[in-house]
Each structure stands twice: as structure tokens, then as C-alpha cells.
Short mmCIF file of C-alpha atoms in Angstrom, two decimals:
data_model
loop_
_atom_site.label_atom_id
_atom_site.label_comp_id
_atom_site.label_asym_id
_atom_site.label_seq_id
_atom_site.Cartn_x
_atom_site.Cartn_y
_atom_site.Cartn_z
CA MET A 1 -55.24 -26.27 -21.75
CA ALA A 2 -57.06 -23.84 -19.60
CA ALA A 3 -58.67 -20.80 -21.06
CA VAL A 4 -59.35 -17.98 -18.62
CA ALA A 5 -61.06 -14.80 -19.73
CA THR A 6 -62.75 -11.91 -18.03
CA CYS A 7 -66.34 -11.32 -18.84
CA GLY A 8 -66.98 -8.51 -21.37
CA SER A 9 -70.10 -6.47 -21.57
CA VAL A 10 -71.65 -4.58 -24.48
CA ALA A 11 -74.68 -3.05 -22.79
CA ALA A 12 -74.54 0.52 -21.41
CA SER A 13 -76.52 2.22 -18.73
CA THR A 14 -79.99 3.43 -19.70
CA GLY A 15 -80.28 6.25 -17.15
CA SER A 16 -83.32 7.34 -15.15
CA ALA A 17 -86.52 8.46 -16.87
CA VAL A 18 -87.83 10.60 -14.01
CA ALA A 19 -84.67 12.05 -12.48
CA THR A 20 -85.32 15.56 -13.78
CA ALA A 21 -89.14 15.50 -13.84
CA SER A 22 -89.49 17.67 -10.75
CA LYS A 23 -87.14 20.32 -12.13
CA SER A 24 -88.84 20.72 -15.48
CA ASN A 25 -92.40 20.08 -14.21
CA VAL A 26 -93.00 17.37 -16.79
CA THR A 27 -93.86 13.71 -16.33
CA SER A 28 -91.79 10.83 -17.56
CA PHE A 29 -94.50 10.05 -20.12
CA GLN A 30 -94.17 13.37 -21.93
CA ARG A 31 -91.93 13.79 -24.95
CA ARG A 32 -88.43 14.93 -24.12
CA GLY A 33 -86.10 16.95 -26.28
CA PRO A 34 -84.10 15.20 -29.01
CA ARG A 35 -80.87 15.38 -27.04
CA ALA A 36 -82.29 13.80 -23.89
CA SER A 37 -83.65 10.85 -25.86
CA VAL A 38 -80.17 9.91 -27.06
CA THR A 39 -77.87 10.66 -24.14
CA ASN A 40 -77.99 11.08 -20.40
CA ASP A 41 -75.63 12.36 -17.74
CA SER A 42 -73.46 9.23 -17.87
CA GLY A 43 -73.00 9.12 -21.65
CA PRO A 44 -74.64 7.35 -24.60
CA ARG A 45 -77.42 4.85 -23.99
CA LEU A 46 -76.14 2.21 -26.43
CA VAL A 47 -72.63 1.37 -27.54
CA SER A 48 -72.56 1.68 -31.32
CA ILE A 49 -70.42 -0.89 -33.14
CA ALA A 50 -70.32 -0.81 -36.91
CA GLY A 51 -71.90 -3.83 -38.59
CA THR A 52 -73.92 -4.89 -35.56
CA ARG A 53 -77.49 -4.57 -34.33
CA PRO A 54 -79.42 -5.82 -31.31
CA SER A 55 -81.78 -8.74 -31.75
CA VAL A 56 -85.45 -7.79 -31.66
CA ARG A 57 -86.14 -10.97 -29.68
CA ASN A 58 -83.70 -10.77 -26.78
CA GLY A 59 -81.42 -7.77 -27.33
CA GLN A 60 -78.40 -9.97 -28.09
CA LEU A 61 -75.82 -8.24 -30.30
CA LEU A 62 -75.88 -9.66 -33.85
CA VAL A 63 -73.49 -9.58 -36.81
CA SER A 64 -74.31 -10.48 -40.40
CA THR A 65 -73.08 -13.72 -41.94
CA GLY A 66 -72.60 -11.96 -45.29
CA LEU A 67 -75.74 -13.61 -46.68
CA PRO A 68 -78.91 -11.64 -45.78
CA ALA A 69 -81.08 -14.66 -46.59
CA LEU A 70 -79.10 -16.77 -44.09
CA ASP A 71 -79.36 -13.96 -41.52
CA GLN A 72 -83.12 -14.11 -41.93
CA LEU A 73 -83.16 -17.87 -41.33
CA LEU A 74 -81.05 -17.51 -38.18
CA GLY A 75 -83.39 -14.97 -36.62
CA GLY A 76 -81.70 -11.77 -37.79
CA GLY A 77 -78.02 -12.67 -37.83
CA LEU A 78 -75.27 -14.50 -35.96
CA ALA A 79 -75.11 -13.66 -32.26
CA VAL A 80 -71.82 -12.32 -30.91
CA GLY A 81 -70.09 -15.00 -28.84
CA THR A 82 -71.42 -17.96 -30.84
CA VAL A 83 -70.10 -20.55 -33.31
CA LEU A 84 -71.53 -21.09 -36.80
CA LEU A 85 -70.67 -24.56 -38.12
CA ILE A 86 -70.90 -25.13 -41.89
CA GLU A 87 -71.09 -28.79 -42.89
CA GLU A 88 -69.13 -28.87 -46.13
CA ASP A 89 -70.64 -30.24 -49.32
CA LYS A 90 -69.11 -33.42 -50.71
CA TYR A 91 -66.66 -31.77 -53.12
CA ASN A 92 -66.15 -28.60 -51.03
CA ILE A 93 -67.30 -26.27 -53.80
CA TYR A 94 -70.03 -24.17 -52.17
CA SER A 95 -69.05 -24.13 -48.48
CA PRO A 96 -65.95 -21.93 -49.14
CA LEU A 97 -68.34 -19.29 -50.54
CA LEU A 98 -70.17 -18.95 -47.20
CA PHE A 99 -66.80 -18.82 -45.47
CA LYS A 100 -65.61 -15.98 -47.71
CA TYR A 101 -68.90 -14.06 -47.44
CA PHE A 102 -68.48 -14.03 -43.65
CA LEU A 103 -64.96 -12.62 -43.93
CA ALA A 104 -65.91 -10.12 -46.64
CA GLU A 105 -68.69 -8.76 -44.44
CA GLY A 106 -66.10 -8.19 -41.73
CA ILE A 107 -63.83 -6.18 -44.03
CA VAL A 108 -66.70 -4.02 -45.30
CA ASN A 109 -67.71 -3.18 -41.71
CA GLY A 110 -64.15 -2.63 -40.47
CA HIS A 111 -64.11 -5.67 -38.16
CA THR A 112 -60.90 -7.42 -37.16
CA LEU A 113 -60.39 -10.77 -38.88
CA LEU A 114 -58.67 -13.93 -37.70
CA VAL A 115 -58.33 -16.48 -40.51
CA ALA A 116 -57.07 -19.99 -39.69
CA SER A 117 -56.39 -22.74 -42.22
CA ALA A 118 -54.28 -25.84 -42.65
CA LYS A 119 -54.79 -25.90 -46.41
CA GLU A 120 -54.45 -22.35 -47.77
CA ASP A 121 -52.41 -19.37 -46.72
CA PRO A 122 -54.80 -16.85 -45.08
CA ALA A 123 -53.32 -14.09 -47.26
CA ASN A 124 -54.40 -16.00 -50.35
CA ILE A 125 -57.89 -16.54 -48.92
CA LEU A 126 -58.33 -12.79 -48.45
CA GLN A 127 -57.31 -12.19 -52.05
CA GLU A 128 -60.25 -14.36 -53.17
CA LEU A 129 -62.98 -12.56 -51.21
CA PRO A 130 -65.96 -11.41 -53.32
CA ALA A 131 -66.43 -7.73 -54.15
CA PRO A 132 -69.23 -5.88 -52.31
CA LEU A 133 -72.28 -4.55 -54.14
CA LEU A 134 -73.53 -1.25 -52.74
CA ASP A 135 -76.62 0.91 -53.36
CA ASP A 136 -77.44 1.60 -57.03
CA LYS A 137 -74.66 -0.64 -58.31
CA CYS A 138 -76.02 -3.50 -56.24
CA LYS A 139 -79.51 -2.98 -57.64
CA LYS A 140 -78.20 -2.89 -61.21
CA GLU A 141 -76.02 -5.98 -60.84
CA PHE A 142 -78.79 -7.94 -59.13
CA ASP A 143 -81.41 -7.07 -61.73
CA GLU A 144 -78.99 -8.10 -64.49
CA ASP A 145 -78.25 -11.41 -62.79
CA VAL A 146 -81.92 -12.18 -62.20
CA TYR A 147 -82.81 -11.29 -65.78
CA ASN A 148 -80.19 -13.68 -67.15
CA HIS A 149 -81.53 -16.52 -65.01
CA LYS A 150 -85.22 -15.65 -65.01
CA THR A 151 -87.69 -18.46 -65.44
CA PRO A 152 -90.34 -18.19 -68.16
CA GLU A 153 -93.49 -16.31 -67.27
CA SER A 154 -95.57 -19.39 -67.93
CA ASN A 155 -93.74 -21.24 -65.14
CA ILE A 156 -94.39 -18.44 -62.64
CA LYS A 157 -98.15 -18.51 -63.14
CA MET A 158 -98.59 -22.23 -62.85
CA LYS A 159 -101.74 -23.56 -61.30
CA ILE A 160 -99.90 -25.19 -58.39
CA ALA A 161 -98.46 -21.86 -57.29
CA TRP A 162 -101.32 -21.49 -54.80
CA ARG A 163 -99.48 -23.94 -52.55
CA TYR A 164 -96.72 -21.41 -51.96
CA GLN A 165 -98.74 -18.20 -51.66
CA LEU A 166 -99.10 -18.40 -47.87
CA LEU A 167 -95.46 -19.30 -47.20
CA PRO A 168 -93.12 -16.56 -45.88
CA LYS A 169 -91.00 -14.90 -48.55
CA MET A 170 -87.23 -15.24 -48.65
CA GLU A 171 -85.27 -12.00 -48.93
CA ILE A 172 -82.98 -12.46 -51.92
CA GLY A 173 -82.88 -8.98 -53.39
CA PRO A 174 -80.35 -6.26 -52.70
CA VAL A 175 -80.83 -3.64 -50.03
CA SER A 176 -79.22 -0.31 -49.29
CA SER A 177 -75.66 -0.42 -48.02
CA SER A 178 -76.79 1.44 -44.91
CA ARG A 179 -78.84 -1.55 -43.82
CA PHE A 180 -77.64 -4.61 -41.92
CA GLY A 181 -75.76 -7.03 -44.18
CA HIS A 182 -74.45 -6.60 -47.72
CA TYR A 183 -74.48 -8.43 -51.03
CA TYR A 184 -71.39 -9.55 -52.92
CA ASP A 185 -70.45 -10.25 -56.51
CA ALA A 186 -68.96 -13.75 -56.67
CA SER A 187 -67.50 -13.06 -60.13
CA LYS A 188 -65.27 -10.20 -58.91
CA ARG A 189 -62.61 -9.85 -56.22
CA MET A 190 -62.61 -7.38 -53.36
CA PRO A 191 -60.59 -4.22 -54.11
CA GLN A 192 -57.02 -4.46 -52.89
CA GLU A 193 -57.23 -1.15 -51.02
CA LEU A 194 -60.00 -2.51 -48.78
CA ILE A 195 -57.92 -5.57 -47.89
CA GLU A 196 -54.82 -3.50 -47.17
CA ALA A 197 -56.81 -1.13 -44.94
CA SER A 198 -58.26 -4.00 -42.90
CA ASN A 199 -56.89 -5.40 -39.65
CA TRP A 200 -56.44 -9.16 -39.92
CA HIS A 201 -54.43 -11.98 -38.39
CA GLY A 202 -53.50 -15.19 -40.19
CA PHE A 203 -52.90 -18.66 -38.77
CA PHE A 204 -51.38 -21.03 -41.34
CA LEU A 205 -50.81 -24.39 -39.65
CA PRO A 206 -47.67 -25.49 -41.56
CA GLU A 207 -45.94 -22.29 -40.42
CA LYS A 208 -46.98 -22.68 -36.77
CA ILE A 209 -46.14 -26.34 -36.18
CA SER A 210 -42.69 -27.92 -36.10
CA SER A 211 -42.19 -31.61 -36.74
CA THR A 212 -40.18 -32.02 -33.50
CA LEU A 213 -42.98 -30.78 -31.22
CA LYS A 214 -43.82 -33.32 -28.51
CA VAL A 215 -47.39 -33.65 -27.28
CA GLU A 216 -48.58 -35.24 -24.05
CA PRO A 217 -50.89 -38.26 -24.38
CA CYS A 218 -54.66 -37.67 -24.26
CA SER A 219 -54.23 -33.96 -24.94
CA LEU A 220 -55.23 -31.81 -27.91
CA THR A 221 -53.44 -32.24 -31.21
CA PRO A 222 -50.58 -29.77 -31.74
CA GLY A 223 -52.57 -27.86 -34.37
CA TYR A 224 -55.57 -27.35 -32.10
CA THR A 225 -53.37 -26.32 -29.18
CA LYS A 226 -51.48 -23.73 -31.22
CA LEU A 227 -54.70 -22.34 -32.69
CA LEU A 228 -56.36 -21.94 -29.29
CA GLN A 229 -53.28 -20.13 -27.97
CA PHE A 230 -53.26 -17.87 -31.02
CA ILE A 231 -56.97 -16.99 -30.66
CA GLN A 232 -56.62 -16.38 -26.94
CA ASN A 233 -53.64 -14.05 -27.43
CA ILE A 234 -55.48 -11.97 -30.03
CA ILE A 235 -58.57 -11.67 -27.82
CA TYR A 236 -56.57 -10.56 -24.77
CA GLU A 237 -53.96 -8.39 -26.47
CA GLU A 238 -56.45 -6.37 -28.53
CA GLY A 239 -59.03 -5.97 -25.79
CA PHE A 240 -61.84 -8.11 -27.17
CA ASP A 241 -62.24 -9.66 -23.72
CA GLY A 242 -63.68 -6.41 -22.36
CA SER A 243 -60.54 -5.32 -20.51
CA ASN A 244 -60.30 -2.21 -22.72
CA PRO A 245 -63.07 -0.07 -24.24
CA GLN A 246 -63.73 -1.86 -27.51
CA ARG A 247 -65.83 -0.65 -30.42
CA ASN A 248 -65.04 -3.49 -32.76
CA ILE A 249 -65.83 -7.16 -33.41
CA LEU A 250 -63.38 -10.03 -33.92
CA ARG A 251 -64.51 -12.35 -36.74
CA ILE A 252 -62.84 -15.76 -36.57
CA GLY A 253 -62.85 -18.06 -39.60
CA ILE A 254 -61.50 -21.63 -39.35
CA GLN A 255 -61.33 -23.66 -42.56
CA ASN A 256 -61.63 -27.48 -42.90
CA LEU A 257 -61.49 -28.12 -39.16
CA GLY A 258 -61.31 -31.82 -38.32
CA SER A 259 -59.63 -32.79 -41.59
CA PRO A 260 -56.38 -34.83 -41.59
CA LEU A 261 -54.50 -31.62 -42.45
CA TRP A 262 -55.06 -30.50 -38.84
CA GLY A 263 -53.46 -33.71 -37.55
CA ASP A 264 -56.83 -35.19 -36.63
CA ASP A 265 -57.70 -38.80 -37.46
CA ILE A 266 -61.47 -38.72 -37.01
CA CYS A 267 -61.90 -38.77 -40.80
CA CYS A 268 -59.55 -41.74 -41.21
CA ALA A 269 -60.80 -44.17 -38.56
CA GLU A 270 -64.00 -44.73 -36.66
CA ASN A 271 -62.22 -44.91 -33.30
CA GLY A 272 -59.03 -42.96 -33.70
CA GLY A 273 -56.56 -41.99 -31.04
CA ASN A 274 -57.65 -38.34 -31.18
CA SER A 275 -61.40 -38.94 -31.13
CA HIS A 276 -61.92 -36.44 -28.30
CA SER A 277 -59.44 -33.82 -29.49
CA LEU A 278 -61.94 -31.98 -31.72
CA THR A 279 -64.65 -31.82 -29.09
CA LYS A 280 -62.17 -30.53 -26.50
CA PHE A 281 -61.08 -27.84 -28.93
CA LEU A 282 -64.69 -26.71 -29.55
CA TYR A 283 -65.41 -26.71 -25.82
CA VAL A 284 -62.49 -24.38 -25.05
CA LEU A 285 -63.15 -22.23 -28.13
CA ARG A 286 -66.77 -21.66 -27.14
CA GLY A 287 -65.61 -20.58 -23.69
CA LEU A 288 -63.34 -17.96 -25.27
CA LEU A 289 -66.13 -16.70 -27.53
CA ARG A 290 -68.70 -16.44 -24.75
CA THR A 291 -66.54 -13.96 -22.86
CA SER A 292 -65.43 -11.79 -25.78
CA LEU A 293 -66.72 -9.58 -28.58
CA SER A 294 -66.18 -12.21 -31.26
CA ALA A 295 -68.05 -14.50 -33.61
CA CYS A 296 -66.73 -17.61 -35.33
CA ILE A 297 -67.48 -19.56 -38.52
CA ILE A 298 -66.10 -23.08 -38.99
CA THR A 299 -66.26 -25.30 -42.07
CA MET A 300 -65.98 -29.03 -41.38
CA PRO A 301 -66.06 -32.12 -43.66
CA THR A 302 -68.65 -33.95 -41.55
CA HIS A 303 -69.42 -36.32 -44.44
CA LEU A 304 -65.95 -37.82 -43.95
CA ILE A 305 -66.35 -38.43 -40.20
CA GLN A 306 -67.18 -42.12 -39.77
CA ASN A 307 -68.16 -42.02 -36.11
CA LYS A 308 -71.66 -40.54 -35.87
CA ALA A 309 -71.27 -40.03 -32.12
CA ILE A 310 -68.52 -37.48 -32.81
CA ILE A 311 -70.84 -35.61 -35.21
CA ALA A 312 -73.51 -35.49 -32.51
CA ARG A 313 -71.03 -34.06 -29.97
CA VAL A 314 -69.75 -31.51 -32.48
CA THR A 315 -73.32 -30.38 -33.18
CA THR A 316 -74.00 -30.01 -29.46
CA LEU A 317 -70.88 -27.87 -28.99
CA SER A 318 -71.86 -25.58 -31.87
CA ASP A 319 -74.51 -22.88 -31.63
CA VAL A 320 -75.63 -22.79 -35.27
CA VAL A 321 -75.27 -25.73 -37.67
CA VAL A 322 -75.90 -25.34 -41.40
CA GLY A 323 -75.42 -28.23 -43.82
CA LEU A 324 -74.85 -27.99 -47.57
CA GLU A 325 -75.91 -30.89 -49.81
CA SER A 326 -74.67 -30.45 -53.36
CA PHE A 327 -76.29 -32.15 -56.34
CA ILE A 328 -72.90 -32.69 -58.02
CA GLY A 329 -72.21 -36.37 -58.49
CA SER A 330 -75.73 -37.45 -57.51
CA GLU A 331 -78.78 -38.46 -59.50
CA ARG A 332 -80.39 -35.10 -58.80
CA GLU A 333 -77.78 -33.32 -60.91
CA THR A 334 -79.48 -34.59 -64.09
CA ASN A 335 -82.97 -34.84 -62.63
CA PRO A 336 -85.27 -32.28 -64.31
CA LEU A 337 -87.08 -31.78 -61.00
CA TYR A 338 -84.04 -29.98 -59.58
CA LYS A 339 -82.75 -28.26 -62.72
CA ASP A 340 -83.20 -24.78 -61.18
CA TYR A 341 -81.04 -25.49 -58.10
CA HIS A 342 -77.50 -26.57 -57.28
CA GLY A 343 -78.16 -28.17 -53.91
CA LEU A 344 -80.10 -28.25 -50.66
CA ILE A 345 -79.33 -26.29 -47.52
CA HIS A 346 -80.24 -27.74 -44.13
CA ILE A 347 -80.62 -25.54 -41.04
CA ARG A 348 -79.89 -28.28 -38.53
CA GLN A 349 -79.63 -26.13 -35.42
CA ILE A 350 -80.23 -22.52 -34.43
CA PRO A 351 -79.38 -21.08 -31.01
CA ARG A 352 -81.92 -20.65 -28.29
CA LEU A 353 -79.95 -18.15 -26.25
CA ASN A 354 -80.04 -18.12 -22.45
CA ASN A 355 -81.28 -21.68 -22.47
CA LEU A 356 -79.74 -25.12 -22.07
CA ILE A 357 -80.97 -26.51 -25.37
CA CYS A 358 -80.86 -25.44 -29.00
CA ASP A 359 -83.76 -25.05 -31.36
CA GLU A 360 -84.49 -26.47 -34.79
CA SER A 361 -85.61 -24.40 -37.73
CA ASP A 362 -89.20 -24.77 -38.87
CA VAL A 363 -88.13 -24.23 -42.49
CA LYS A 364 -87.13 -27.54 -44.09
CA ASP A 365 -87.58 -26.97 -47.83
CA LEU A 366 -84.58 -24.79 -48.70
CA ALA A 367 -82.33 -24.93 -51.74
CA PHE A 368 -79.38 -22.85 -52.89
CA LYS A 369 -78.39 -21.63 -56.32
CA LEU A 370 -75.12 -20.12 -57.51
CA LYS A 371 -75.93 -17.69 -60.28
CA ARG A 372 -73.37 -15.82 -62.31
CA LYS A 373 -72.75 -13.31 -59.54
CA LEU A 374 -74.91 -14.18 -56.54
CA PHE A 375 -75.30 -17.10 -54.17
CA THR A 376 -78.97 -17.24 -53.23
CA ILE A 377 -81.05 -19.29 -50.81
CA GLU A 378 -84.62 -19.98 -51.90
CA ARG A 379 -87.54 -22.18 -51.02
CA LEU A 380 -87.51 -25.41 -52.99
CA HIS A 381 -90.43 -25.22 -55.43
CA LEU A 382 -90.89 -28.55 -57.15
CA PRO A 383 -92.41 -28.23 -60.62
CA PRO A 384 -95.59 -30.11 -61.63
CA ASP A 385 -95.07 -33.50 -63.20
CA LEU A 386 -96.75 -32.65 -66.50
CA SER A 387 -93.99 -33.65 -68.91
CA ASP A 388 -93.77 -37.01 -70.64
CA THR A 389 -89.99 -36.77 -70.55
CA VAL A 390 -89.87 -37.22 -66.76
CA SER A 391 -88.92 -40.80 -65.99
CA ARG A 392 -90.63 -43.10 -63.52
CA SER A 393 -87.70 -42.73 -61.11
CA SER A 394 -88.13 -38.96 -61.25
CA LYS A 395 -91.78 -39.33 -60.34
CA MET A 396 -90.87 -41.48 -57.35
CA ASP A 397 -88.19 -38.95 -56.36
CA LEU A 398 -90.80 -36.20 -56.47
CA ALA A 399 -93.11 -38.12 -54.17
CA GLU A 400 -90.31 -38.93 -51.73
CA SER A 401 -89.15 -35.30 -51.72
CA ALA A 402 -92.67 -34.14 -50.96
CA LYS A 403 -92.88 -36.43 -47.95
CA ARG A 404 -89.40 -35.51 -46.68
CA LEU A 405 -89.84 -31.76 -47.02
CA GLY A 406 -93.02 -31.79 -44.99
CA PRO A 407 -96.23 -29.73 -45.18
CA GLY A 408 -94.47 -26.63 -46.47
CA CYS A 409 -93.80 -28.17 -49.85
CA GLY A 410 -95.63 -31.20 -51.06
CA MET A 411 -98.62 -31.93 -48.81
CA MET A 412 -101.88 -31.33 -50.59
CA ALA A 413 -104.81 -29.51 -49.03
CA GLY A 414 -106.99 -32.59 -49.34
CA GLY A 415 -104.58 -34.67 -47.25
CA LYS A 416 -102.95 -36.58 -50.15
CA LYS A 417 -99.32 -37.43 -49.61
CA HIS A 418 -98.44 -37.69 -53.29
CA LEU A 419 -98.63 -35.08 -56.00
CA ASP A 420 -101.41 -36.33 -58.28
CA PHE A 421 -102.39 -34.28 -61.30
#
């Protein structure tokens, strides 16, 4: 399937700084009037799109993922025209939250949504989006949630806290609704009037595919083909390809991509007949995103994919890769060392835009916690092994965790690799 799109542009002309200097007898270095600093003869300097901001590093247009802490880890947000891949946790409990935060952020900012799933009806997914927390209400709800889950004061002022004093702080508190990114209450649902006022498109695979559809050999699976056609039509028909003046962003959310529900067999066999179908889909999808005002989030059960070469190709074809490792069903669930967290979050890949390679995050020691209302990302602070109730296996786990997490969490100043007290 060929995907052809015209190149869209978001930048506007900046004008000339010295065009009128001779008329007003001022230099270009002198302060102009307030009107001249905002507009010029050809119109506004920057195209303003709600819910976006330019990157301070390269000027690339960014959108929020719905989690300000994740935005911070990705360098300010998710770049327009890129793919965010979420590696699902084993029981698929926490990855749907990140998926819904991304969509909820789009509704709050008035962005157009495209929700694709082979498991749930997109209309039902929208009904489960978390409610936004704004301004004073956000501050009140956050303080209440933190108070209910606050650690004892004695644990905060532990002697080993000096190891974390020089580490950068994670932004987990609420901010004003006028700032980039919002916070959401996971215990409440988004008001129905906001959902009804939003512009969204749903792709439910069982409704789009007929059992009599014939597919040519060595091509994409029917589900992937139909989804690419659907995405391409929305981009072209609504002007997200730059053909029409567009002041909006298309947020694309694809749930459980690569699972058997999509007609893919990469999770069932190591060398299936459709082993290249997923990578072809991502290749064409990324081409559509690069030439449009759109951003995409994909959740994928990578832990079920038996062929590691496919995982490597999927990672290469994605711009941002974030993995969730839940403690449910593992020894860490009952390990007192990890009692304050629900799992680990791995930033496997972040984009290095305008380059041929991707970058890796320097932050390795990250954990997530689902409180009563908020999903937070924090640095993993391992407690001191001062209790007699900690088993020998827990002590070994602590030492191994210190070595795996690196110098940010576990390496002593004196060069010791183990935590000795």
C-alpha cells in the first residue's frame, strides 16, 4: 500500500527586523512597540495551536502526553509527527492508563481524536477517560491524595537521603491549567459534555473487516490495511496534511497493536506467516505522521512477541519507546524493598530529531505508583536495609537492583557496589 502525502508546515514567516528602521530613525536593536513585536506586515509570527508549544531545544512543535512527568522525561513533550510506543505490562493493567491520559489531554485541548482498537469499542474507551483536574481543584485533590499516601517523616529524613540530594527532581505536583499539560483524576470519569463536544473518529476492527475479504500473499493483514486507509482518509479529508489552513492536532491512539485480535500471529509463533506485516504497518504509518499535524500513541504486548528480532525492528520504527514493568505476579510484589511502588518504568528510546539515530535516556531508576487518584512517576528510592524482617533474598535483590540501576541509585561515594550499613 502506498501512502502519498503532501508536506505540511507549521512555521510562519518571521518578517524583517530592519525593514522600517530608516523610516522611524531607530535601529533594529532598539525596543519596538508592543504591536510590532507580535505581528508584521504578513501576519502573525507564530501559528498558535491550542495544547502545543515549541521545543526549547530545536523548535519542534510538542504536545503533552497527558502525564507532565513523562513529558519532562521526553524532553518537554511528544513531538508532532512522531510515534510513542508503550510496551504493555504483563497483565495490561497500567498501560491503558497512559493510553487514556493521552486521549484525555486531546479532549481538554480541543484536538481531534482517532481511536483504533480490536478489543474495545472506541466509544466505550472515551467513556472511561479520567476527569481533568484544573487550578484550585487540582491543588486540593493532589494535596489530599499525597496526604493519604504520605510516608512517615522519619523515613524522609533518613541518613541515606544525601545520595539523592543532587539528583534532578521529578515534577509530580499539579500546575495551573494555563500551563502545558494537565493532571487527571483516575477515580472519576470525564464529563459527558466534554466528550460530546469533542471531534473524534473511531476504528473498531470487527466492524471494519468482513470474513470474506481476500488478501494478497506477502501483504499487510486486513486489519492493518483497513486502519492505514482510515488514518490516511482522516488526515487528507480534514486537512491535517497541510493542504488547508489547520489550527488543530490529530491525536491517534491504537490499542493492543500486534495482538492476535488484529489478525497478527507474531505473538503465537516465532516465525509466523505475517512476521513482516507489523513492521510494514509502522513504516507506512510513520510516513503519514511525518507529513501531517498528528501524533500517535500505540500500546503493544511486546512481552508476548517471541521473536526478539521483531521487537528490535519495532523499536527502530518507533520514535519514543516506554516500557512498563508491573510488580503484580512477581516476587517484588511482596518484597518490602518495593512496597511504595507498583512497578518500574523504562525509557528505552527517546527521539533525536533531525538525525538518523535515536537517543537513550540517562535516567534509569524510575518507578511508577498508582495512588487513589493520580498515576505518578518517581525516582526509585530504595530504603536502607535496617530491618531484621528483610530476608536474605531481599538483601540480594537490593544489591542487584543497585548494580542494575547504575550510579544514580545505589553506587556509594566510596566506590562500593553494595549497600553496606
